[in-house]
Short mmCIF file of C-alpha atoms and ligand atoms in Angstrom, two decimals:
data_model
loop_
_atom_site.label_atom_id
_atom_site.label_comp_id
_atom_site.label_asym_id
_atom_site.label_seq_id
_atom_site.Cartn_x
_atom_site.Cartn_y
_atom_site.Cartn_z
CA MET A 1 -238.02 2.89 -192.12
CA PRO A 2 -238.36 3.15 -188.31
CA TYR A 3 -236.52 0.49 -186.36
CA ARG A 4 -238.41 -2.35 -184.75
CA LEU A 5 -237.45 -2.85 -181.14
CA THR A 6 -237.42 -5.78 -178.77
CA VAL A 7 -237.09 -5.63 -175.00
CA LEU A 8 -235.61 -8.79 -173.49
CA GLY A 9 -236.59 -9.20 -169.83
CA THR A 10 -239.85 -7.57 -168.76
CA GLY A 11 -239.25 -6.83 -165.08
CA TYR A 12 -239.36 -3.31 -163.71
CA LEU A 13 -236.94 -1.86 -166.19
CA GLY A 14 -238.02 -3.88 -169.22
CA ALA A 15 -241.78 -3.46 -168.84
CA THR A 16 -241.32 0.28 -168.47
CA HIS A 17 -238.89 0.56 -171.37
CA ALA A 18 -241.13 -1.49 -173.67
CA ALA A 19 -244.25 0.55 -172.92
CA CYS A 20 -242.42 3.87 -173.16
CA MET A 21 -240.71 3.09 -176.48
CA ALA A 22 -244.09 2.00 -177.89
CA GLU A 23 -245.53 5.27 -176.59
CA LEU A 24 -242.89 7.09 -178.63
CA GLY A 25 -244.29 5.36 -181.72
CA PHE A 26 -242.00 2.36 -182.18
CA GLU A 27 -243.24 -1.16 -182.79
CA VAL A 28 -242.07 -3.09 -179.75
CA LEU A 29 -241.93 -6.79 -178.89
CA GLY A 30 -241.31 -7.63 -175.22
CA LEU A 31 -239.84 -11.00 -174.26
CA ASP A 32 -239.53 -12.86 -170.98
CA ILE A 33 -238.85 -16.50 -170.13
CA ASP A 34 -241.62 -16.28 -167.49
CA ALA A 35 -244.71 -17.31 -169.48
CA ALA A 36 -247.11 -16.27 -166.70
CA LYS A 37 -245.65 -12.76 -166.66
CA ILE A 38 -245.91 -12.52 -170.45
CA ALA A 39 -249.56 -13.65 -170.41
CA GLN A 40 -250.29 -11.02 -167.77
CA LEU A 41 -248.58 -8.22 -169.70
CA GLN A 42 -250.25 -9.29 -172.96
CA ALA A 43 -253.59 -9.00 -171.12
CA GLY A 44 -252.71 -5.44 -170.11
CA GLU A 45 -251.99 -6.22 -166.47
CA LEU A 46 -248.89 -5.01 -164.72
CA PRO A 47 -247.22 -7.49 -162.32
CA ILE A 48 -245.75 -4.54 -160.37
CA TYR A 49 -247.06 -1.28 -158.92
CA GLU A 50 -245.79 1.68 -160.90
CA PRO A 51 -247.85 4.88 -161.22
CA GLY A 52 -248.94 5.57 -164.82
CA LEU A 53 -247.41 2.46 -166.34
CA GLU A 54 -250.51 0.31 -166.67
CA GLU A 55 -252.33 2.99 -168.69
CA LEU A 56 -249.33 3.23 -171.00
CA LEU A 57 -249.20 -0.55 -171.37
CA LYS A 58 -252.91 -0.83 -172.20
CA ARG A 59 -252.89 2.10 -174.61
CA ASN A 60 -250.00 0.71 -176.62
CA LEU A 61 -251.31 -2.86 -176.64
CA ASP A 62 -254.62 -1.52 -177.98
CA ALA A 63 -252.80 0.57 -180.59
CA GLY A 64 -251.05 -2.61 -181.78
CA ARG A 65 -247.57 -1.16 -181.28
CA LEU A 66 -246.74 -3.44 -178.35
CA ARG A 67 -246.78 -7.24 -178.09
CA PHE A 68 -245.18 -9.86 -175.88
CA THR A 69 -243.64 -13.27 -176.49
CA THR A 70 -241.51 -15.97 -174.89
CA SER A 71 -239.80 -16.91 -178.18
CA PHE A 72 -236.23 -15.75 -178.81
CA GLU A 73 -236.58 -16.89 -182.40
CA GLU A 74 -239.51 -14.53 -182.88
CA ALA A 75 -237.66 -11.69 -181.16
CA ALA A 76 -234.57 -12.17 -183.32
CA GLU A 77 -236.70 -12.25 -186.45
CA PHE A 78 -238.62 -9.12 -185.43
CA GLY A 79 -236.05 -6.73 -184.01
CA ASP A 80 -233.54 -4.30 -185.46
CA VAL A 81 -232.54 -3.12 -182.01
CA HIS A 82 -232.71 -5.52 -179.05
CA PHE A 83 -232.71 -3.95 -175.57
CA VAL A 84 -231.53 -6.27 -172.81
CA CYS A 85 -233.19 -5.43 -169.49
CA VAL A 86 -232.62 -8.44 -167.23
CA GLY A 87 -231.64 -8.18 -163.57
CA THR A 88 -228.15 -8.52 -162.12
CA PRO A 89 -228.82 -9.39 -158.47
CA GLN A 90 -226.24 -9.78 -155.72
CA LYS A 91 -224.67 -13.26 -155.65
CA GLN A 92 -225.65 -15.44 -152.71
CA GLY A 93 -223.12 -14.93 -149.91
CA GLU A 94 -220.92 -12.55 -151.94
CA TYR A 95 -220.78 -8.88 -152.81
CA ALA A 96 -220.37 -9.48 -156.55
CA ALA A 97 -223.19 -9.19 -159.08
CA ASP A 98 -224.67 -12.29 -160.66
CA VAL A 99 -224.64 -11.67 -164.42
CA SER A 100 -225.87 -15.13 -165.39
CA TYR A 101 -229.28 -13.84 -166.62
CA LEU A 102 -227.45 -11.53 -168.98
CA ASP A 103 -225.25 -14.32 -170.31
CA ALA A 104 -228.34 -16.49 -170.73
CA VAL A 105 -230.12 -13.85 -172.83
CA ILE A 106 -227.12 -13.45 -175.14
CA ASP A 107 -226.77 -17.23 -175.45
CA SER A 108 -230.48 -17.64 -176.27
CA LEU A 109 -230.74 -14.73 -178.68
CA ALA A 110 -227.45 -14.78 -180.58
CA PRO A 111 -227.89 -18.11 -182.42
CA HIS A 112 -231.04 -16.67 -184.07
CA LEU A 113 -229.43 -13.41 -185.25
CA THR A 114 -229.08 -13.86 -188.99
CA ARG A 115 -229.05 -10.21 -190.08
CA GLU A 116 -227.65 -6.82 -189.16
CA CYS A 117 -228.87 -5.58 -185.76
CA LEU A 118 -227.90 -3.93 -182.50
CA VAL A 119 -228.04 -5.51 -179.06
CA VAL A 120 -228.27 -2.80 -176.40
CA GLY A 121 -227.47 -3.66 -172.79
CA LYS A 122 -229.32 -1.61 -170.16
CA SER A 123 -228.71 -3.72 -167.06
CA THR A 124 -226.35 -2.51 -164.33
CA VAL A 125 -223.16 -4.56 -164.70
CA PRO A 126 -219.60 -4.90 -163.42
CA VAL A 127 -217.32 -2.85 -165.68
CA GLY A 128 -215.85 -5.07 -168.38
CA THR A 129 -219.05 -7.05 -168.94
CA ALA A 130 -219.96 -5.24 -172.18
CA ALA A 131 -216.61 -6.01 -173.83
CA ARG A 132 -216.98 -9.67 -172.88
CA LEU A 133 -220.58 -9.87 -174.14
CA ALA A 134 -219.71 -8.08 -177.40
CA GLU A 135 -217.19 -10.75 -178.22
CA ARG A 136 -219.55 -13.56 -177.23
CA LEU A 137 -222.35 -12.08 -179.35
CA VAL A 138 -220.29 -11.90 -182.52
CA ARG A 139 -218.97 -15.42 -181.92
CA LEU A 140 -222.42 -16.96 -181.43
CA ALA A 141 -224.46 -15.03 -184.03
CA PRO A 142 -224.71 -16.46 -187.56
CA ALA A 143 -224.60 -12.83 -188.79
CA GLY A 144 -221.21 -12.42 -187.07
CA ASP A 145 -219.89 -8.89 -186.91
CA GLN A 146 -223.07 -7.50 -188.45
CA VAL A 147 -224.36 -7.80 -184.91
CA GLU A 148 -223.06 -5.10 -182.63
CA LEU A 149 -223.32 -4.40 -178.93
CA VAL A 150 -224.11 -1.02 -177.34
CA TRP A 151 -224.09 -0.23 -173.62
CA ASN A 152 -226.87 2.13 -172.55
CA PRO A 153 -227.29 2.23 -168.76
CA GLU A 154 -230.71 3.02 -167.29
CA PHE A 155 -231.17 5.42 -164.39
CA LEU A 156 -234.90 5.17 -163.75
CA ARG A 157 -236.27 5.39 -160.23
CA GLU A 158 -239.12 3.17 -159.10
CA GLY A 159 -242.25 5.23 -158.56
CA PHE A 160 -241.15 7.66 -161.31
CA ALA A 161 -240.19 5.06 -163.90
CA VAL A 162 -242.38 6.35 -166.75
CA ASP A 163 -241.29 9.94 -166.39
CA ASP A 164 -237.63 9.02 -165.92
CA THR A 165 -237.78 6.90 -169.08
CA LEU A 166 -239.59 9.41 -171.29
CA ARG A 167 -237.76 12.45 -169.92
CA PRO A 168 -234.39 11.21 -168.64
CA ASP A 169 -231.78 13.62 -167.19
CA ARG A 170 -229.32 12.26 -169.75
CA ILE A 171 -228.79 9.37 -172.14
CA VAL A 172 -225.47 7.57 -171.99
CA ILE A 173 -224.33 5.21 -174.75
CA GLY A 174 -221.14 3.21 -174.90
CA VAL A 175 -220.46 2.32 -178.53
CA ALA A 176 -217.78 0.63 -180.60
CA SER A 177 -218.63 2.20 -183.98
CA GLU A 178 -220.07 5.33 -185.58
CA GLN A 179 -222.78 3.24 -187.21
CA ALA A 180 -224.01 2.08 -183.80
CA GLU A 181 -224.01 5.67 -182.54
CA LYS A 182 -226.03 6.75 -185.57
CA ILE A 183 -228.71 4.12 -184.98
CA MET A 184 -228.93 4.95 -181.27
CA ARG A 185 -229.35 8.64 -182.09
CA GLU A 186 -232.26 7.74 -184.36
CA VAL A 187 -233.86 5.51 -181.71
CA TYR A 188 -233.65 8.24 -179.08
CA GLU A 189 -234.43 11.08 -181.50
CA PRO A 190 -237.79 11.90 -179.80
CA MET A 191 -235.91 12.61 -176.56
CA LEU A 192 -232.82 14.20 -178.08
CA SER A 193 -234.99 16.65 -180.00
CA GLU A 194 -236.50 17.69 -176.64
CA GLY A 195 -233.02 18.65 -175.47
CA VAL A 196 -232.10 15.56 -173.40
CA PRO A 197 -228.27 15.53 -173.22
CA LEU A 198 -226.47 12.59 -174.86
CA VAL A 199 -223.09 11.33 -173.69
CA VAL A 200 -221.36 9.08 -176.23
CA THR A 201 -218.50 7.06 -174.84
CA ASP A 202 -216.76 3.67 -174.84
CA TYR A 203 -218.13 0.54 -173.15
CA PRO A 204 -216.32 0.71 -169.79
CA THR A 205 -217.10 4.39 -169.23
CA ALA A 206 -220.79 3.83 -169.97
CA GLU A 207 -220.89 0.90 -167.55
CA LEU A 208 -219.12 2.94 -164.88
CA VAL A 209 -221.45 5.94 -165.17
CA LYS A 210 -224.22 3.85 -163.69
CA SER A 211 -222.13 2.38 -160.87
CA ALA A 212 -220.72 5.82 -160.07
CA ALA A 213 -224.14 7.50 -160.03
CA ASN A 214 -225.55 4.94 -157.59
CA ALA A 215 -222.40 5.08 -155.45
CA PHE A 216 -222.71 8.86 -155.27
CA LEU A 217 -226.40 8.76 -154.32
CA ALA A 218 -225.78 6.12 -151.65
CA THR A 219 -222.87 8.18 -150.31
CA LYS A 220 -225.00 11.31 -150.12
CA ILE A 221 -227.69 9.49 -148.12
CA SER A 222 -225.13 7.90 -145.80
CA PHE A 223 -223.36 11.23 -145.39
CA ILE A 224 -226.46 12.88 -143.97
CA ASN A 225 -227.16 9.79 -141.87
CA ALA A 226 -223.63 9.95 -140.46
CA MET A 227 -224.38 13.58 -139.57
CA ALA A 228 -227.54 12.29 -137.87
CA GLU A 229 -225.39 10.08 -135.65
CA VAL A 230 -223.23 13.06 -134.71
CA CYS A 231 -226.32 15.20 -134.14
CA GLU A 232 -227.74 12.62 -131.75
CA ALA A 233 -224.48 12.60 -129.79
CA ALA A 234 -224.33 16.41 -129.75
CA HIS A 235 -228.06 17.03 -129.10
CA ALA A 236 -228.36 18.81 -132.45
CA ASP A 237 -231.12 18.54 -135.07
CA VAL A 238 -230.16 16.82 -138.33
CA ARG A 239 -233.31 17.96 -140.12
CA GLN A 240 -232.39 21.60 -139.63
CA LEU A 241 -228.78 20.80 -140.47
CA SER A 242 -229.84 19.15 -143.74
CA ALA A 243 -232.14 22.07 -144.64
CA ALA A 244 -229.30 24.52 -144.06
CA LEU A 245 -226.83 22.47 -146.13
CA ALA A 246 -229.35 22.29 -148.98
CA TYR A 247 -229.22 26.06 -149.52
CA ASP A 248 -225.64 25.61 -150.73
CA GLU A 249 -226.12 25.02 -154.43
CA ARG A 250 -222.92 22.99 -154.57
CA ILE A 251 -224.47 20.52 -152.13
CA GLY A 252 -228.17 20.60 -153.05
CA GLY A 253 -231.04 19.22 -151.03
CA ARG A 254 -231.99 16.11 -152.96
CA PHE A 255 -231.04 12.74 -151.47
CA LEU A 256 -230.16 14.54 -148.28
CA ASN A 257 -233.15 13.31 -146.25
CA PRO A 258 -231.87 11.77 -143.02
CA GLY A 259 -233.63 8.68 -141.78
CA LEU A 260 -233.72 4.93 -142.03
CA GLY A 261 -231.49 4.96 -145.10
CA PHE A 262 -231.52 3.29 -148.47
CA GLY A 263 -232.82 -0.10 -149.52
CA GLY A 264 -234.39 -1.54 -152.64
CA GLY A 265 -233.20 -3.65 -155.52
CA CYS A 266 -230.47 -1.24 -156.65
CA LEU A 267 -228.42 0.94 -154.32
CA PRO A 268 -227.41 -1.69 -151.72
CA LYS A 269 -226.42 -4.39 -154.19
CA ASP A 270 -224.92 -1.97 -156.70
CA ILE A 271 -222.44 -0.43 -154.25
CA ARG A 272 -221.44 -3.92 -153.12
CA ALA A 273 -220.98 -5.14 -156.69
CA PHE A 274 -218.97 -1.99 -157.44
CA MET A 275 -216.61 -2.72 -154.53
CA ALA A 276 -216.25 -6.35 -155.60
CA ARG A 277 -215.40 -5.38 -159.18
CA ALA A 278 -212.92 -2.71 -158.09
CA GLY A 279 -211.25 -5.39 -155.99
CA GLU A 280 -210.91 -7.67 -159.02
CA LEU A 281 -209.35 -4.79 -160.92
CA GLY A 282 -206.86 -4.08 -158.14
CA ALA A 283 -208.53 -0.76 -157.33
CA ASP A 284 -210.22 -1.83 -154.10
CA GLN A 285 -208.69 1.03 -152.08
CA ALA A 286 -210.45 3.54 -154.28
CA LEU A 287 -213.83 2.27 -153.14
CA SER A 288 -213.14 1.23 -149.57
CA PHE A 289 -215.20 4.26 -148.45
CA LEU A 290 -218.28 2.47 -149.85
CA ARG A 291 -217.84 -0.14 -147.12
CA GLU A 292 -218.41 2.68 -144.64
CA VAL A 293 -221.36 4.00 -146.67
CA ASP A 294 -222.92 0.54 -146.42
CA ALA A 295 -222.12 0.27 -142.69
CA ILE A 296 -223.64 3.68 -141.86
CA ASN A 297 -226.74 2.65 -143.75
CA MET A 298 -227.12 -0.64 -141.87
CA ARG A 299 -226.50 1.09 -138.50
CA ARG A 300 -229.61 3.25 -139.09
CA ARG A 301 -231.75 0.14 -138.99
CA ALA A 302 -230.15 -0.99 -135.72
CA ARG A 303 -230.59 2.49 -134.23
CA MET A 304 -234.26 2.44 -135.20
CA VAL A 305 -234.77 -0.82 -133.31
CA ASP A 306 -232.94 0.65 -130.28
CA LEU A 307 -235.14 3.76 -130.26
CA ALA A 308 -238.28 1.66 -130.53
CA ARG A 309 -237.12 -0.56 -127.64
CA GLU A 310 -236.35 2.51 -125.53
CA LEU A 311 -239.88 3.83 -126.07
CA ALA A 312 -241.27 0.38 -125.31
CA GLY A 313 -239.67 0.65 -121.87
CA GLY A 314 -236.49 -1.31 -122.45
CA SER A 315 -237.89 -4.56 -123.84
CA PHE A 316 -240.26 -5.71 -126.56
CA HIS A 317 -241.84 -8.42 -124.43
CA ASP A 318 -245.62 -7.99 -124.16
CA CYS A 319 -245.24 -5.03 -126.47
CA VAL A 320 -247.29 -4.33 -129.60
CA VAL A 321 -245.40 -2.40 -132.26
CA GLY A 322 -247.39 -0.81 -135.09
CA VAL A 323 -245.31 -0.48 -138.25
CA LEU A 324 -246.32 2.00 -140.94
CA GLY A 325 -244.66 1.02 -144.22
CA ALA A 326 -243.26 -2.15 -145.77
CA ALA A 327 -242.05 -0.93 -149.19
CA PHE A 328 -238.42 0.21 -149.46
CA LYS A 329 -239.72 3.66 -150.34
CA PRO A 330 -243.10 5.31 -151.03
CA ASN A 331 -244.92 4.93 -154.38
CA SER A 332 -243.57 1.41 -154.81
CA ASP A 333 -244.64 -2.11 -153.87
CA ASP A 334 -241.03 -3.27 -153.94
CA ILE A 335 -239.87 -4.85 -150.70
CA ARG A 336 -236.40 -5.94 -151.84
CA ASP A 337 -233.95 -5.08 -149.06
CA SER A 338 -236.62 -2.91 -147.47
CA PRO A 339 -235.31 -1.11 -144.37
CA ALA A 340 -238.88 -1.06 -143.01
CA LEU A 341 -239.36 -4.83 -143.16
CA ASP A 342 -235.84 -5.40 -141.85
CA VAL A 343 -236.70 -3.38 -138.74
CA ALA A 344 -240.09 -5.11 -138.36
CA VAL A 345 -238.53 -8.58 -138.58
CA THR A 346 -235.77 -7.70 -136.09
CA ILE A 347 -238.26 -6.38 -133.53
CA ARG A 348 -240.36 -9.50 -133.86
CA ARG A 349 -237.24 -11.62 -133.39
CA GLN A 350 -236.54 -9.67 -130.20
CA GLY A 351 -239.92 -10.64 -128.79
CA GLY A 352 -242.20 -7.84 -129.98
CA SER A 353 -245.59 -8.39 -131.52
CA VAL A 354 -245.40 -6.51 -134.81
CA ARG A 355 -248.32 -5.38 -136.96
CA VAL A 356 -247.53 -3.92 -140.37
CA TYR A 357 -249.54 -1.81 -142.78
CA ASP A 358 -248.52 -0.50 -146.22
CA PRO A 359 -250.82 1.00 -148.89
CA VAL A 360 -249.56 -1.22 -151.74
CA ALA A 361 -246.75 -3.53 -150.59
CA LEU A 362 -248.86 -5.55 -148.15
CA GLU A 363 -249.27 -8.61 -150.38
CA ASN A 364 -245.57 -8.78 -151.19
CA ALA A 365 -244.70 -8.35 -147.51
CA ARG A 366 -247.15 -11.02 -146.41
CA ARG A 367 -245.70 -13.50 -148.89
CA ALA A 368 -242.10 -12.81 -147.84
CA HIS A 369 -242.76 -12.58 -144.09
CA PRO A 370 -245.77 -14.65 -143.06
CA GLU A 371 -244.45 -14.55 -139.48
CA LEU A 372 -245.46 -10.88 -139.09
CA ASP A 373 -249.01 -9.66 -138.43
CA TYR A 374 -250.67 -7.35 -140.91
CA ALA A 375 -253.45 -4.78 -140.83
CA ASP A 376 -255.38 -3.18 -143.67
CA SER A 377 -255.10 0.41 -142.48
CA ALA A 378 -252.72 2.65 -140.56
CA GLU A 379 -255.17 2.73 -137.67
CA GLY A 380 -255.43 -1.05 -137.77
CA ALA A 381 -251.65 -1.35 -137.45
CA ALA A 382 -251.56 1.18 -134.62
CA ARG A 383 -254.47 -0.30 -132.65
CA ASP A 384 -253.41 -1.09 -129.06
CA ALA A 385 -249.78 -0.45 -130.01
CA HIS A 386 -247.32 0.66 -127.36
CA VAL A 387 -245.05 2.11 -130.03
CA VAL A 388 -245.81 3.22 -133.60
CA LEU A 389 -242.99 3.35 -136.16
CA LEU A 390 -243.15 5.36 -139.37
CA LEU A 391 -240.74 3.52 -141.65
CA THR A 392 -241.82 4.38 -145.22
CA GLU A 393 -242.96 7.96 -145.82
CA TRP A 394 -246.15 7.32 -147.81
CA ARG A 395 -248.17 10.50 -148.13
CA GLU A 396 -251.11 8.98 -146.22
CA PHE A 397 -248.80 8.46 -143.22
CA VAL A 398 -247.38 11.98 -143.39
CA GLU A 399 -250.94 13.29 -143.40
CA LEU A 400 -252.13 11.17 -140.45
CA ASP A 401 -254.13 13.02 -137.81
CA PRO A 402 -252.18 12.53 -134.55
CA GLU A 403 -255.26 13.07 -132.39
CA ARG A 404 -257.28 10.42 -134.24
CA LEU A 405 -254.43 7.91 -134.26
CA GLY A 406 -253.84 8.68 -130.58
CA ARG A 407 -257.32 7.38 -129.73
CA VAL A 408 -256.57 3.81 -130.94
CA VAL A 409 -253.09 3.21 -129.50
CA ALA A 410 -252.24 1.85 -126.06
CA ALA A 411 -249.58 4.54 -125.58
CA ARG A 412 -248.78 7.64 -127.62
CA ASN A 413 -245.21 6.73 -128.62
CA ILE A 414 -243.97 7.28 -132.15
CA VAL A 415 -240.60 7.01 -133.86
CA ASP A 416 -240.43 8.88 -137.14
CA GLY A 417 -237.93 6.83 -139.12
CA ARG A 418 -238.05 9.13 -142.13
CA ASN A 419 -238.09 12.57 -140.49
CA ALA A 420 -241.35 13.11 -142.32
CA LEU A 421 -243.70 14.28 -139.55
CA ASP A 422 -244.09 17.65 -137.86
CA ALA A 423 -242.70 16.99 -134.38
CA GLU A 424 -244.44 20.04 -132.87
CA ILE A 425 -247.90 18.93 -133.95
CA TRP A 426 -247.41 15.38 -132.70
CA ARG A 427 -246.00 16.52 -129.34
CA ALA A 428 -248.84 19.03 -128.96
CA THR A 429 -251.33 16.15 -129.01
CA GLY A 430 -249.52 14.28 -126.27
CA TRP A 431 -247.34 12.00 -128.34
CA HIS A 432 -243.86 11.08 -127.20
CA TYR A 433 -242.17 11.80 -130.55
CA ARG A 434 -238.67 10.56 -131.41
CA ALA A 435 -236.78 10.69 -134.70
CA LEU A 436 -233.40 9.59 -135.96
CA GLY A 437 -230.84 12.37 -135.54
CA ARG A 438 -232.99 14.79 -133.54
CA PRO A 439 -233.26 15.68 -129.88
C1 LIG B 501 -232.11 4.10 -157.54
C2 LIG B 501 -231.51 5.28 -158.33
O1 LIG B 501 -232.04 6.52 -157.85
C3 LIG B 501 -231.79 5.11 -159.81
O2 LIG B 501 -231.18 6.16 -160.54
C4 LIG B 501 -231.24 3.77 -160.25
O3 LIG B 501 -231.53 3.56 -161.63
C5 LIG B 501 -231.84 2.64 -159.42
O4 LIG B 501 -231.61 2.89 -158.04
P1 LIG B 501 -234.56 3.45 -156.69
O5 LIG B 501 -233.97 2.19 -156.15
O6 LIG B 501 -235.85 3.38 -157.44
O7 LIG B 501 -233.54 4.17 -157.69
O8 LIG B 501 -234.81 4.39 -155.43
P2 LIG B 501 -234.32 5.83 -154.95
O9 LIG B 501 -235.40 6.81 -155.17
O10 LIG B 501 -232.98 6.14 -155.46
O11 LIG B 501 -234.24 5.58 -153.37
C6 LIG B 501 -233.32 4.61 -152.87
C7 LIG B 501 -233.43 4.47 -151.37
O12 LIG B 501 -232.87 5.60 -150.74
C8 LIG B 501 -234.85 4.36 -150.81
O13 LIG B 501 -234.87 3.34 -149.83
C9 LIG B 501 -235.11 5.71 -150.20
O14 LIG B 501 -236.02 5.65 -149.12
C10 LIG B 501 -233.71 6.09 -149.72
N1 LIG B 501 -233.49 7.54 -149.60
C11 LIG B 501 -233.57 8.35 -150.70
C12 LIG B 501 -233.13 8.09 -148.38
O15 LIG B 501 -233.03 7.37 -147.38
N2 LIG B 501 -232.89 9.44 -148.30
C13 LIG B 501 -232.97 10.26 -149.36
O16 LIG B 501 -232.73 11.45 -149.23
C14 LIG B 501 -233.33 9.69 -150.62
#
């Protein structure tokens, strides 16, 4: 008999996981404590922007394989395998991760677990969390040690969440028994049979794979951005440098795009939580380089503001700045720790009049930063601007016609914060073009 699955927490990760597992043919019950979100999902509406996900959600709701609830009792009754997908944000005023949502899910679910089942953690957590939760689960569940924990980190990227979930690069599971491994192999059989590699390990290694992967990606981005700083000092071109490095297969070109750096709900907080946890374990020296990775990343934002001010003539007073992009990256409406909004807010604080446009993150930006001005097109944001900033490399910005945009601005000044535009073409139409890390 195929297992029945629940997904506890229907944010980015959970909503995607629930819809994708239903798509693979499982019966899935999604749970969240946010009743409004559950009503929305049950009606086939996605509270977030994620290409392809809404179709998947609707199709599987219609097929009757996917349902949503707010009742832990119902979830416990229904599920053989419970996936836990709640967030682990950065603690207020600290580097460490806040795992209280995770604890709350275990505390709410466990007392209803009266038969054999698996609880599978997917959230990104400080190493050691799984062992602690495993013990708590067995202690609180009436079924006792018939309830087992598995750790199964998730690596999906926003904007590619469906594809990353259905066709992951690898599946990692931290298990405490062969029985748990067997069940997980059956659950992921549709992917394993397609050749997706499976790494079976213990809890702490599984937890660390996720922290290490994000630390590596953040380091790679900050590495090329550190090179951008050196390039600026040496009058060299970091885009050409990056392209040349990418030909070396040992290095590779992905995550080597110099620019405004990383933001979002994962990389920044995950490297900080990783440092905090290493400190608790007495291994802080091992990760002290991540402090520098973080610092390089934050310096890019400051450098962007400096470049914009330079082009504005030394001060933002009486200056209109048109900002293209609010999301932390293209194909997403997520503005958590968005470098683009950070820059926009800083310029406004320094006296500039800032007008922002983003193809999908506008509503989220408006809600979070009502003090900024907004436009409903790139041209609207650029109208009468003394400086235009490209801060999120949406395709529609990369494809902008410099001549047409040039007709609406007050002065043809642009800073390409993502090294996404063709400098030659923009300069040929009279734009003063500047980019991070290039002459
Ligand atoms: C990341 C990880 O990639 C994913 O595996 C993990 O599960 C969650 O965190 P995500 O936050 O969706 O995913 O975004 P990602 O595509 O990794 O981009 C992160 C940030 O890095 C973005 O702000 C992006 O603009 C920036 N970035 C990325 C660069 O500045 N340069 C690059 O070359 C690549």
